[in-house]
Short mmCIF file of C-alpha atoms in Angstrom, two decimals:
data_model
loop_
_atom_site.label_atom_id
_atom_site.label_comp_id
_atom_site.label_asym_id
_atom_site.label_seq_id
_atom_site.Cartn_x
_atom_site.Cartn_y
_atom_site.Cartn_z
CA UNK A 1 -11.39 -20.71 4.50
CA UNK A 2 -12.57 -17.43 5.81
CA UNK A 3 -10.88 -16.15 9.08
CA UNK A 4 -11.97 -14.75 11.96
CA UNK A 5 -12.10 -10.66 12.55
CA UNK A 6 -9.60 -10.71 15.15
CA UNK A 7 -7.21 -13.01 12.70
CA UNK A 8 -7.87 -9.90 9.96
CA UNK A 9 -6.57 -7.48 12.47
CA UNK A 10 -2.93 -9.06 13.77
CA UNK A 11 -2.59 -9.53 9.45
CA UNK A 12 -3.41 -5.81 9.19
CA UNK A 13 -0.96 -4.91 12.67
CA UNK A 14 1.60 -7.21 10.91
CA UNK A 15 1.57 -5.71 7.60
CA UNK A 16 1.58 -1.88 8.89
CA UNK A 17 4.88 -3.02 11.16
CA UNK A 18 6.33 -4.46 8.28
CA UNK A 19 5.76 -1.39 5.98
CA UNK A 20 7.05 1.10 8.70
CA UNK A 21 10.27 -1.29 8.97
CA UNK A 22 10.23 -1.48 5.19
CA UNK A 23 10.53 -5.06 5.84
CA UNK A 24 9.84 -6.41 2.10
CA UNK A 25 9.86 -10.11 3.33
CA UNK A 26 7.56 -9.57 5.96
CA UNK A 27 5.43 -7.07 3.42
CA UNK A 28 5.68 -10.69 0.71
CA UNK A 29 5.10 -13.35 3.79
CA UNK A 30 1.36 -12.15 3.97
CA UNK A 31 -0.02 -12.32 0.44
CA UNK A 32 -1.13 -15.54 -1.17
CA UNK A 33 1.05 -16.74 -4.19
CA UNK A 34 -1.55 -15.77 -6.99
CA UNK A 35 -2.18 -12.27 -5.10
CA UNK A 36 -2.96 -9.35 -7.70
CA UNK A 37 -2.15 -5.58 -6.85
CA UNK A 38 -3.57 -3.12 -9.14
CA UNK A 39 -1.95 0.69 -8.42
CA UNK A 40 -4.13 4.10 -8.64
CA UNK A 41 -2.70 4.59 -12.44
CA UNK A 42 -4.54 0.92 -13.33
CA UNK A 43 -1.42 -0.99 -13.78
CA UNK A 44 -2.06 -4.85 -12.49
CA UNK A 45 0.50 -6.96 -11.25
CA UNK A 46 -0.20 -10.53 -10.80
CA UNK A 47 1.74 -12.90 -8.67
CA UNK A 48 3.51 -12.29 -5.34
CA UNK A 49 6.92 -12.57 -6.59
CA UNK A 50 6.00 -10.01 -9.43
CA UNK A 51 4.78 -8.09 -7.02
CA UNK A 52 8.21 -8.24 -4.98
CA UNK A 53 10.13 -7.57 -7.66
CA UNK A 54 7.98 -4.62 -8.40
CA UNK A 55 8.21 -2.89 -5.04
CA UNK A 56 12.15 -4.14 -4.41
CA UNK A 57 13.65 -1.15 -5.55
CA UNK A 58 11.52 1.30 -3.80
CA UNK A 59 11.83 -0.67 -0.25
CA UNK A 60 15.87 -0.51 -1.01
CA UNK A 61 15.54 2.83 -1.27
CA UNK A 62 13.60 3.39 2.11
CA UNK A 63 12.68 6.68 3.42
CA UNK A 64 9.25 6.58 3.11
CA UNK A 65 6.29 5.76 5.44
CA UNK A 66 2.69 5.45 5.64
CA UNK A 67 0.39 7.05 8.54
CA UNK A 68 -2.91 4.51 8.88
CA UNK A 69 -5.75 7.26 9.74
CA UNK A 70 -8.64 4.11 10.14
CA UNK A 71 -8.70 0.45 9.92
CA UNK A 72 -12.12 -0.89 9.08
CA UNK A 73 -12.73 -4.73 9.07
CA UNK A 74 -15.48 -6.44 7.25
CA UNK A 75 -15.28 -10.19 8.48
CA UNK A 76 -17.72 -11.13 6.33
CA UNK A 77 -16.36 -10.13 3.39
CA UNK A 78 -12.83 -10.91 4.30
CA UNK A 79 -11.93 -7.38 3.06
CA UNK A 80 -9.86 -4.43 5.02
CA UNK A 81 -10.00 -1.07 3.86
CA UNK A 82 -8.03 1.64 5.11
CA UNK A 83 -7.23 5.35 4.56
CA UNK A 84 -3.60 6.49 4.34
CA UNK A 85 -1.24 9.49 4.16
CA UNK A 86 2.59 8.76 2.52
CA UNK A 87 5.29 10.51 3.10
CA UNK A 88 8.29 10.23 1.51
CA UNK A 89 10.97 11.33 -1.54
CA UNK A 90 9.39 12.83 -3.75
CA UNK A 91 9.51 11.51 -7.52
CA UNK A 92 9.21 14.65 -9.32
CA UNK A 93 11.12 16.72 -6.79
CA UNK A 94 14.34 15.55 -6.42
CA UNK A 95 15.58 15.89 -2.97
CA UNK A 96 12.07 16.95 -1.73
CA UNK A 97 9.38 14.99 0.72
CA UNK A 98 6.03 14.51 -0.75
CA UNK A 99 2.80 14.08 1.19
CA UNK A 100 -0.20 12.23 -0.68
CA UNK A 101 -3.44 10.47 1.15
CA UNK A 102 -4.69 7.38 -0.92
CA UNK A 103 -7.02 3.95 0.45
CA UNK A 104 -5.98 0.80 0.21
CA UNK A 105 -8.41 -1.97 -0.08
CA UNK A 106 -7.10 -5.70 0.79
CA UNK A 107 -9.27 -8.54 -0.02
CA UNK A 108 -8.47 -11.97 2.10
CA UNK A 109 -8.54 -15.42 0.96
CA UNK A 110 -6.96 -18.33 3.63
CA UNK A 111 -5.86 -15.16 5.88
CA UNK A 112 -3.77 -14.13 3.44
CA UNK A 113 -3.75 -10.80 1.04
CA UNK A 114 -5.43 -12.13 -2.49
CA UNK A 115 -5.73 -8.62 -4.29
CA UNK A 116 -5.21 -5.04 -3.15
CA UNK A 117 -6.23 -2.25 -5.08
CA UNK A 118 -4.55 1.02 -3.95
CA UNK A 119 -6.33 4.65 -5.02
CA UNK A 120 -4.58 7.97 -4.17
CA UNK A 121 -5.06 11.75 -5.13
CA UNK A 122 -4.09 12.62 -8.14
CA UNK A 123 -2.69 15.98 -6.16
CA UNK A 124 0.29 15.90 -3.66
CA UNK A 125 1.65 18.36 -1.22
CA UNK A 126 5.52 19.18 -1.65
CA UNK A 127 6.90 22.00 0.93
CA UNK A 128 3.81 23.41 1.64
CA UNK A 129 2.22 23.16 -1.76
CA UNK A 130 -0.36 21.61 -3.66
CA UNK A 131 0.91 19.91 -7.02
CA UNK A 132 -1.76 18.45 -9.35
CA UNK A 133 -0.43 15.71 -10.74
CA UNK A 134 -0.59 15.03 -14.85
CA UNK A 135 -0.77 11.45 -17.05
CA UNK A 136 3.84 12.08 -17.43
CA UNK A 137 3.94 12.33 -13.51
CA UNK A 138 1.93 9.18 -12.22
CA UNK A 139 3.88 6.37 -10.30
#
């Protein structure tokens, strides 16, 4: 059953709260139980709880965050997209803070999150400089 636009946002408010908390249950609590997330490198995970146990790790480990820099709604299509800078440790670079911009797209079913597809640069900014990333590097 679709959902209204202003149901969409307070999911989307929600979810960026629980991401900035790192709040993994919260994060979980909002996608349906078949949800898929496929990442920028093409990997697919199917299934909420594989999709818990996939982020659980990174969420213990903390110390990142995302920056929303637009929200947009389409009611219709029961889909949110929305643009996105991390910040946070830095795979490659022990010890370091990396900076990347990616887009999420969420796609609704029953109010809840049924697939999201993440993209990001393939480039990332570490101190001050630009690192291309190669095919050994991607997470």
């Amino acid at each position: 059953m679709p959902v209204k636009r202003d149901a969409l946002s307070r999911t989307i408010e929600k979810w960026l709260s629980a991401w900035d908390r790192h709040d993994l249950d919260e994060v979980m609590s909002l996608f349906g139980e078949d949800a898929v997330f496929e990442t920028w490198t093409g990997m697919k995970v199917v299934g909420r709880e594989n999709i818990r146990k996939a982020w659980a790790e990174w969420f213990e480990t903390g110390g990142f965050r995302f920056i929303s820099e637009a929200i947009v709604i389409d009611e219709q299509e029961q889909t949110v997209v929305f643009p996105w800078i991390y910040e946070g440790p830095a795979k490659c670079f022990e010890g370091k803070i990396e900076k990347r911009r990616g887009i999420d797209l969420l796609r609704f079913a029953d109010g809840l999150i049924a697939e999201k597809v993440t993209w990001t640069k393939t480039s990332l900014e570490v101190e001050g400089r630009r690192i291309t990333l190669t095919s050994g590097e991607r997470r």
